[in-house]
XYZ file of C-alpha atoms in Angstrom:
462
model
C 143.000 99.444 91.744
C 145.628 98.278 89.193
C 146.343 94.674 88.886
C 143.263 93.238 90.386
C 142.341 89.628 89.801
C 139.778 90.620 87.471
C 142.042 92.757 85.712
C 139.740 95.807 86.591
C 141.796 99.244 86.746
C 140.199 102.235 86.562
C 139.089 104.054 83.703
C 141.191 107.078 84.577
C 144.371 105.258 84.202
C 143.139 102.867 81.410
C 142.524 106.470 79.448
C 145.745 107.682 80.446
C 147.608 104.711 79.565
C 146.188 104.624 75.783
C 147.179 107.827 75.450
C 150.670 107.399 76.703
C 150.574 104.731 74.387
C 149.208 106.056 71.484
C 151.320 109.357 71.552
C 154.581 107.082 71.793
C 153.815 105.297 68.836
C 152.703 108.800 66.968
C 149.359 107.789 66.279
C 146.091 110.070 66.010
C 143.130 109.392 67.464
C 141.416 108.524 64.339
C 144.501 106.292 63.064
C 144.126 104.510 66.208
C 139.987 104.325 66.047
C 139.558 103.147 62.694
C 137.697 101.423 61.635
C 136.554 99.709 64.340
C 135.126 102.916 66.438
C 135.351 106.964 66.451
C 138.146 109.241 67.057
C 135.269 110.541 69.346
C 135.292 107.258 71.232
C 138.642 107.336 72.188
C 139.182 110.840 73.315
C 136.544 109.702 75.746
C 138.357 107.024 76.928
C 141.359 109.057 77.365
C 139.533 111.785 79.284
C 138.546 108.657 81.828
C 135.197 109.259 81.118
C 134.168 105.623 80.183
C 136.140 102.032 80.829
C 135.778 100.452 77.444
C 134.664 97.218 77.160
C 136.688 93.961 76.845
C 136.639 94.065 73.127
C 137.547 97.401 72.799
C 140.679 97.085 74.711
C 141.750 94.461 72.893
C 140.953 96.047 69.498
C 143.160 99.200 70.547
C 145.877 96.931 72.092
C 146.349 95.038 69.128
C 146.693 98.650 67.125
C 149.318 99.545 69.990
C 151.055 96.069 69.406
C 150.428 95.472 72.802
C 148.788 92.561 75.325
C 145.620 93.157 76.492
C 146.954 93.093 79.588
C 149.460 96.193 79.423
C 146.591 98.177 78.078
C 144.045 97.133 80.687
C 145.872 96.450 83.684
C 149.608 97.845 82.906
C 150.837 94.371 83.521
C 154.137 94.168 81.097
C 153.500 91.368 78.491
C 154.726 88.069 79.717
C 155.125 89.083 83.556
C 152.680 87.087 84.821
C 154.074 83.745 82.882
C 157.159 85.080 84.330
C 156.320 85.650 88.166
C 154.393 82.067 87.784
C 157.811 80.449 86.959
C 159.606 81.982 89.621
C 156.999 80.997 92.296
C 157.323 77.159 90.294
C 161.117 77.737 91.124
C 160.744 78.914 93.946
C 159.330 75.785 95.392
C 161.664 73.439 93.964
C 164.230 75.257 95.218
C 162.697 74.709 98.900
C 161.902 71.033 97.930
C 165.533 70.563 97.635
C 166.816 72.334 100.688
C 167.892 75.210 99.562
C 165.478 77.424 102.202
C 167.548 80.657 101.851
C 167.295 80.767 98.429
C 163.422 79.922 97.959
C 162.424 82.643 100.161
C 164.969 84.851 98.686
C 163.475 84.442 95.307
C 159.964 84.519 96.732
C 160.608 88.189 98.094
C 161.879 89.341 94.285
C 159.004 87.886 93.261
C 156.480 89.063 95.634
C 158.101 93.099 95.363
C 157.966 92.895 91.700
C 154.141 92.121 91.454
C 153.842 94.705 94.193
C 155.747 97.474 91.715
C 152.615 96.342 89.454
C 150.177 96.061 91.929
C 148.788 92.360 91.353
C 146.741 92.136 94.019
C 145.873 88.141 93.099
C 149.663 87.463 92.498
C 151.114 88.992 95.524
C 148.592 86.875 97.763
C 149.444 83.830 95.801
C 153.196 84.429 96.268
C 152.884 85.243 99.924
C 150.964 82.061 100.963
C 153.561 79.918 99.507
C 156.328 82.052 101.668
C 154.027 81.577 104.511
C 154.094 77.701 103.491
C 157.561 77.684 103.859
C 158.336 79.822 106.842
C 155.875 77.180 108.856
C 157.516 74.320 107.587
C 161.010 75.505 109.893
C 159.033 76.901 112.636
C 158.515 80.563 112.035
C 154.778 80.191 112.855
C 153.687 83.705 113.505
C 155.734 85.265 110.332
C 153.988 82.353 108.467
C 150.735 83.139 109.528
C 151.426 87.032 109.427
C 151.914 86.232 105.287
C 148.889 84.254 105.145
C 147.203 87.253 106.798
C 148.137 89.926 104.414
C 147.730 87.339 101.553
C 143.924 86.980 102.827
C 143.786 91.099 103.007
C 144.775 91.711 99.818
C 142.090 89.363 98.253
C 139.670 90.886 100.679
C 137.271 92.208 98.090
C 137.434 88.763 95.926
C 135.035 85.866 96.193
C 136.071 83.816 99.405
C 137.227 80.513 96.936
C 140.234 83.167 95.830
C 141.112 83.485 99.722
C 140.382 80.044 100.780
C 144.177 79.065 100.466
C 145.171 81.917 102.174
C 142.432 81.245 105.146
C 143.585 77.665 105.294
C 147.618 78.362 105.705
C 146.130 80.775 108.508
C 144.219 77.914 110.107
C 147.412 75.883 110.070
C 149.470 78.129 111.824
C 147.160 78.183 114.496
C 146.995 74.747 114.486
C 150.773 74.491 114.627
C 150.763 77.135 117.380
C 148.549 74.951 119.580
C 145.413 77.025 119.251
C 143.705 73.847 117.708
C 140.157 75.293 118.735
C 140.663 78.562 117.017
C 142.085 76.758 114.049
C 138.237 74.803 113.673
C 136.335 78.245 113.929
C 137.997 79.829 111.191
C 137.772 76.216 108.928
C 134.172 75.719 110.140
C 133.353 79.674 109.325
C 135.010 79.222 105.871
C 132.777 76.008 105.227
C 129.505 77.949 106.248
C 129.608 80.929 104.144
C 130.644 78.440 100.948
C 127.697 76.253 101.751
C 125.545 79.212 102.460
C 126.263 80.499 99.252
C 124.332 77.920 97.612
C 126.988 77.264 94.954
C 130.635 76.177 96.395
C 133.809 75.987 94.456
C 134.156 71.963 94.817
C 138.198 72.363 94.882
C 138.313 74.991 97.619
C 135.367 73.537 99.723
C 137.356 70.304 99.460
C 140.570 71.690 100.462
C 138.717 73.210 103.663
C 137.161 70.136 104.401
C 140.273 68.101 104.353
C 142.508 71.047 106.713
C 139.641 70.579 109.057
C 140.115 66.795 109.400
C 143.334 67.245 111.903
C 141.826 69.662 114.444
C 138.831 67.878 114.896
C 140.456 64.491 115.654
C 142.834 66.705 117.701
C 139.681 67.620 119.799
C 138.090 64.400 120.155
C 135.642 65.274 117.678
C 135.516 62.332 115.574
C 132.011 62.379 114.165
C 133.340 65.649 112.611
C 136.645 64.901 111.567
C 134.427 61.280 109.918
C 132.066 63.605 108.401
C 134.315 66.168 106.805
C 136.389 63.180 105.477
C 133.190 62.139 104.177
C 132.221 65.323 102.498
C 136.107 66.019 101.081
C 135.250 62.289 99.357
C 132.469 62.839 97.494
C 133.379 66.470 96.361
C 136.367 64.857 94.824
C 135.188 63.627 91.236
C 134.823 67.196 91.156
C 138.121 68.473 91.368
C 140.863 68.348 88.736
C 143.950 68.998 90.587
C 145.955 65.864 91.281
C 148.233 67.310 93.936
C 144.887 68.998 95.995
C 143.439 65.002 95.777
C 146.610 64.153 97.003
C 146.619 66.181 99.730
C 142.897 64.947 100.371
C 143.804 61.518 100.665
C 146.221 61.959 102.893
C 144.004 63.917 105.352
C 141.373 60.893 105.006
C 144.020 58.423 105.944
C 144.317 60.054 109.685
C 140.090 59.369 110.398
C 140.357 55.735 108.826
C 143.761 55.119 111.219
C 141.533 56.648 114.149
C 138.624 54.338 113.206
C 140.476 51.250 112.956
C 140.214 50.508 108.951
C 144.003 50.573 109.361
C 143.854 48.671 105.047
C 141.596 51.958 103.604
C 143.669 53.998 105.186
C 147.143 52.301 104.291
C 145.190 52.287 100.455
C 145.164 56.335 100.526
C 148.011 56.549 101.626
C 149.419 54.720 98.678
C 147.486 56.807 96.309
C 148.709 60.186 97.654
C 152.135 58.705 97.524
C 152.111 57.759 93.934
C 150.993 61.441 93.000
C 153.440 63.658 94.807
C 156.328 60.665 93.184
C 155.087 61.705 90.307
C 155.065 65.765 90.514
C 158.424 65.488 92.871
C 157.052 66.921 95.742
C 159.157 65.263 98.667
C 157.896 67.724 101.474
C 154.517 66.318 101.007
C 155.401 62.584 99.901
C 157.890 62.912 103.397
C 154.352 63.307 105.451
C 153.070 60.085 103.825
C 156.187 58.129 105.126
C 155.537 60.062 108.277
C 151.412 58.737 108.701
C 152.588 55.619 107.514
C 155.091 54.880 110.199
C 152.372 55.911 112.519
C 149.922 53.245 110.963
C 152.388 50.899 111.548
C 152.904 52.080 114.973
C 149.362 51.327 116.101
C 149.772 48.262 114.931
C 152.605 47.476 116.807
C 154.829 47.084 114.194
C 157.819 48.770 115.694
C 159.934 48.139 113.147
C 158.631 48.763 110.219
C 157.421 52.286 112.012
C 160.784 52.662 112.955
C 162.057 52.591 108.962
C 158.982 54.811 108.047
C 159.381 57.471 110.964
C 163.022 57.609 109.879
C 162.532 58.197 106.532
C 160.405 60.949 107.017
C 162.652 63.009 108.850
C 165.400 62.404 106.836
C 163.322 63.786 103.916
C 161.535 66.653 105.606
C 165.275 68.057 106.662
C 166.100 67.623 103.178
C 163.132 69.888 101.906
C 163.564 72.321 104.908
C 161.135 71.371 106.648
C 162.959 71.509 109.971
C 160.065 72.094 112.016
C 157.577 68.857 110.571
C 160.805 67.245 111.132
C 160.877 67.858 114.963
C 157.352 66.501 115.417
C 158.062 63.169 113.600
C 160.735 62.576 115.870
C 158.538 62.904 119.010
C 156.865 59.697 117.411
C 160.006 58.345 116.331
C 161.164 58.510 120.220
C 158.240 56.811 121.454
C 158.702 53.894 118.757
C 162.453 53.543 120.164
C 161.375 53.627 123.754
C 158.786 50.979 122.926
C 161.817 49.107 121.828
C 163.272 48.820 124.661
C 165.694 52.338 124.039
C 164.278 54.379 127.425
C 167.959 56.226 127.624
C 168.005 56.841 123.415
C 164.125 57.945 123.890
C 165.109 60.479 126.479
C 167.818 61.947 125.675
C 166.191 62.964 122.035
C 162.757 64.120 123.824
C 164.989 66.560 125.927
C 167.046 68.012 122.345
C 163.501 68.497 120.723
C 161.927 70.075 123.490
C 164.409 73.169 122.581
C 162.296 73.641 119.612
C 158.661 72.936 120.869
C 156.625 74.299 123.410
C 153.907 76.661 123.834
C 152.919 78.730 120.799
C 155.170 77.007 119.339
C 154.462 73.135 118.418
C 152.169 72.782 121.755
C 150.832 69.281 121.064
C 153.717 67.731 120.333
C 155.553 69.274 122.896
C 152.899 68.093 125.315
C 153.213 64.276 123.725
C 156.793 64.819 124.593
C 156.596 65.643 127.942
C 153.788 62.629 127.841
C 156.324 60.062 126.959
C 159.076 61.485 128.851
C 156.345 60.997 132.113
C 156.151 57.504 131.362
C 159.762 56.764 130.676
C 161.094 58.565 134.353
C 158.105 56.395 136.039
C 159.006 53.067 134.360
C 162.987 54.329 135.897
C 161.532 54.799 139.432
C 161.868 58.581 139.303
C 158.121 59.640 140.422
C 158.825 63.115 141.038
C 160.475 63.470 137.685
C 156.984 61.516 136.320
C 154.870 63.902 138.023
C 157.108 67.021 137.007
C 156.583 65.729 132.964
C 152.561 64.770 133.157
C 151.893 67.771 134.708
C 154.055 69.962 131.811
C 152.227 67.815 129.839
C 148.516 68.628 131.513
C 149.036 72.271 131.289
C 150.127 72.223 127.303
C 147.056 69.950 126.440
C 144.609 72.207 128.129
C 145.757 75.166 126.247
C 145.660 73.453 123.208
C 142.197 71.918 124.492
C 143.215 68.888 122.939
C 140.370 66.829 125.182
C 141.887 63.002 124.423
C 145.222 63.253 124.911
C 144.645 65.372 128.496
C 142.038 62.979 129.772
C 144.938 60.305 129.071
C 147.847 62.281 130.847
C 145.122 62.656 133.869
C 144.893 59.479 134.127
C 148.475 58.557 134.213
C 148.943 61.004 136.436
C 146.384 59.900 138.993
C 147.541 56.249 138.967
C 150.657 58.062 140.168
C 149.640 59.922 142.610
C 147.024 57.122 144.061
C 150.259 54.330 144.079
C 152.004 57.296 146.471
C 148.521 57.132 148.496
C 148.048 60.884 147.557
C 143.939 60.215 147.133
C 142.574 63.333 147.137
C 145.055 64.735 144.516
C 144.562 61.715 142.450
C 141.177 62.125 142.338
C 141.646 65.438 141.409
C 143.251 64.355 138.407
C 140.657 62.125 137.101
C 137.970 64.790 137.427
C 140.104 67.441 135.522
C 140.258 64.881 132.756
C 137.364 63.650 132.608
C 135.444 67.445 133.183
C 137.469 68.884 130.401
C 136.545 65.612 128.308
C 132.958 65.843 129.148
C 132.583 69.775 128.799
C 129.635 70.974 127.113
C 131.396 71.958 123.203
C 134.105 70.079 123.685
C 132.834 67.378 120.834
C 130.367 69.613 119.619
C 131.798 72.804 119.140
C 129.033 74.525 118.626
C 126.553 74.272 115.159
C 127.879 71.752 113.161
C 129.049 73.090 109.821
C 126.136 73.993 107.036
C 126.410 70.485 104.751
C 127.175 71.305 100.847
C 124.354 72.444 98.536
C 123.114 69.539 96.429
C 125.510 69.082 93.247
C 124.290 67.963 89.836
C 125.675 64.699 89.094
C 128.833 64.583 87.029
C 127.998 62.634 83.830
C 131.483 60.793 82.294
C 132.161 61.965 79.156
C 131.758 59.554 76.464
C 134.589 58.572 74.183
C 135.758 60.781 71.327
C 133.428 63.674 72.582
C-alpha cells in the first residue's frame, strides 16, 4: 500500500512511477541506468517485476531530480515537512483557543495525507484531533479517531499504535468505563513486555495512562507499581514533554500515599517543561493537581487560587470539558469554605455537562458533594435523592473507593431516620463491591519489563 510507514509501496507502482517519470523527463532506459546498473535492470523494474532496493531508488531518483520519497512512495517532496507543520500549528492554534480552527486545519491536513495515502501520518494526525475533541467533551468522536488511527497502523509494530491505544483508553476513562480503560492499558503493557524488547518511550507512556484508572479502582499497589516502572524507564526516554507528562501522572500515587513534598517536587518539574514548550493545556492540569494537593492538606485557599487557575486556563486552550471536572473540585473547596449556596448552585450548572458516558466520575463526585451539602441544610430526602445518583454512577464506573464512601454516607442517613435494615443494606453494597474478588486485583498483574542494559553516561567530548 502507498505511503506506509516504512515507505513500502509496491513494486507495480514503484515500476510504473519510474517510468512515468522517466518518459516525462525524455530519458531512455539506458540514459537513466548508467552507469550505475543495466537498461535491462530497469525495464524490469518498470514491468513490476522486482522492488529495487533502497540504493537503487535513490540512485534513479537522483537521475529523475527527484526525493527518494516521490520515487518510492509518491510522497511529493517536502509534504511530509509540510503536513508536520500544520499538525505543529494545528496545536497551537488549539492551545490558544481557537478550537474551530485547529480542527479545521487538522481535517485539511488529515484529507491531504489521505489523497497520498500515509498510512503513519493520517493516524498521527487523527489522534491529535481525537486529543482535542476529548478535551470539550466529544468523547465517542474522540475515541472513534483514536480507533481508526489504531486501524490504520494495524499492520505496524504495536510502539507505532501505542499513542493511538492510549487516547482510546482515555476516552473510556473519560466515559466512565474506568475498568475497560485498565484492560486495554494492561493488554498493551503485556504484549510489549512479552516481546522481550519494549520501546522504553511507549512502554513508559502506557505505564503512566495506567496510573489514573488504577487509583480510580482502589488499586493502589498497581497504580504504585506502574509509577514505579514509568520511573525507572525514564533515563531512557528523550522526549521532554512525554517525561513531563510522566511526572505528572506520578504526582497523583505520591498525593494518594501521603508524600504530599515528592509529589508537590514533580509537579514542579512537569511545570517547568510544558513553561518552556508553551503548552498551557497540559501546564493548566498541573495547576489543577496542585490545587488538589493543597486541598488534602486543607489548605483551602491556596487550592482555591490553584483550582481557579486551572479552569481559567483550560477554557482558554479549549479544553471545556477538563474544565468542567476541575470545577467539581473547585465547588467542594468553596463549600468547605463555608459557600454551601455558591457550591450548589455551580454543582447543579455542571451537572448539564456530566453524567453517564459522559464524565461519570465526576458527575458522581458531584452528586457526592451535593448529598452532603442538602444533609448539612436539613433536606434528607434531597441527601438521599443525591447519594443514591451518586451510588448508581460509581458502580458503573466500578470506581470501588469512592462508592464504599457514598454507602457509607448514605447509611448514616438512613440509620439517623431509624431506617436499619436499609442502612445496613448500604454498608454491605459498599463494602461487597469493595471487597469483590478483582476488584484490587483485576486479574494477572501486568508482565514486568524485560531486563534493560544499563545506560552508561556518555563521557565528555565523546
Amino acid at each position: 500500500m502507498s505511503g506506509s510507514a516504512g515507505g513500502q509501496d509496491t513494486a507495480d507502482r514503484v515500476g510504473r512511477r519510474l517510468q512515468r517519470l522517466r518518459t516525462e523527463r525524455g530519458m531512455t532506459q539506458r540514459v537513466l541506468a548508467e552507469p550505475g546498473y543495466t537498461a535491462a535492470f530497469v525495464s524490469t523494474v518498470e514491468a513490476g517485476k522486482t522492488r529495487p532496493s533502497e540504493a537503487a531508488l535513490r540512485y534513479f531518483a537522483e537521475r529523475l531530480a527527484v526525493s527518494y520519497e516521490e520515487l518510492a512512495d509518491g510522497v511529493p517532496g517536502g509534504l511530509r515537512a509540510e503536513l508536520r507543520e500544520g499538525q505543529a500549528e494545528a496545536r497551537q492554534l488549539m492551545d490558544s483557543g481557537e478550537v474551530e480552527r485547529a480542527e479545521g486545519l487538522l481535517a485539511k491536513l488529515i484529507h491531504q495525507a489521505t489523497i497520498h495515502d500515509l498510512r503513519d501520518l493520517i493516524a498521527e494526525l487523527r489522534s491529535t484531533l481525537g486529543s482535542f475533541l476529548l478535551r470539550h467533551g466529544e468523547l465517542r468522536a474522540g475515541r472513534d479517531e483514536f480507533e481508526q488511527a489504531e486501524a490504520l497502523l494495524a499492520d505496524q509494530p504495536l510502539p507505532a499504535r501505542v499513542r493511538a491505544i492510549r487516547g482510546r483508553a482515555t476516552a473510556h476513562y473519560l466515559e466512565g468505563d474506568v475498568r475497560y480503560s485498565c484492560y486495554l492499558l494492561e493488554s498493551a503493557i503485556n504484549e510489549l513486555n512479552g516481546d522481550g524488547l519494549p520501546d522504553p518511550g511507549a512502554l513508559m507512556l502506557l505505564y503512566a495512562a495506567v496510573i489514573g484508572p488504577y487509583l480510580e479502582l482502589g488499586a493502589m499497589e498497581r497504580a504504585t507499581k506502574a509509577a514505579g516502572l514509568a520511573l525507572d524507564l525514564a533515563p531512557r526516554v528523550t522526549d521532554p514533554v512525554t517525561i513531563a507528562t510522566l511526572y505528572r501522572s506520578v504526582a497523583r500515587t505520591m498525593a494518594a500515599t501521603d508524600r504530599f513534598d515528592e509529589a508537590e517536587a514533580a509537579l514542579v518539574k512537569a511545570a517547568e517543561v510544558y513553561q518552556q514548550w508553551e503548552i498551557r493545556a497540559e501546564l493548566a492540569q498541573c495547576h489543577w493537581m496542585r490545587g488538589y494537593l493543597h486541598a488534602q492538606h486543607d489548605r483551602l485557599e491556596d487550592a482555591e487560587t490553584e483550582l481557579r487557575t486551572a479552569v481559567a486556563m483550560l477554557r482558554a486552550t479549549g479544553a471545556a470539558f477538563y474544565a468542567v471536572q476541575v470545577e467539581v473540585e473547585l465547588a467542594d473547596v468553596r463549600w468547605r469554605l463555608g459557600h454551601p449556596a455558591e457550591a450548589e448552585e455551580v454543582l447543579n450548572r455542571l451537572l448539564t455537562d456530566l453524567g453517564p458516558g459522559h464524565g461519570a466520575v465526576h458527575a458522581a463526585a458531584a452528586h457526592h458533594l451535593l448529598g452532603r451539602i442538602r444533609e448539612h441544610a436539613g433536606d434528607l430526602a434531597g441527601a438521599e435523592a443525591h447519594y443514591r445518583t451518586a451510588i448508581d454512577l460509581q458502580q458503573d464506573a466500578d470506581v470501588t473507593g469512592d462508592l464504599a464512601d457514598t454507602s457509607r454516607l448514605l447509611g448514616d442517613l438512613l440509620d439517623r431516620q431509624g431506617r436499619t435494615r436499609e442502612a445496613i443494606k448500604a454498608y454491605r453494597h459498599g463494602l461487597a463491591r469493595r471487597a469483590r474478588p478483582g476488584t484490587t486485583t483485576l486479574g494477572p498483574a501486568p508482565l514486568p519489563p524485560p531486563v534493560l542494559p544499563t545506560v552508561e553516561p556518555t563521557p565528555h567530548g565523546s
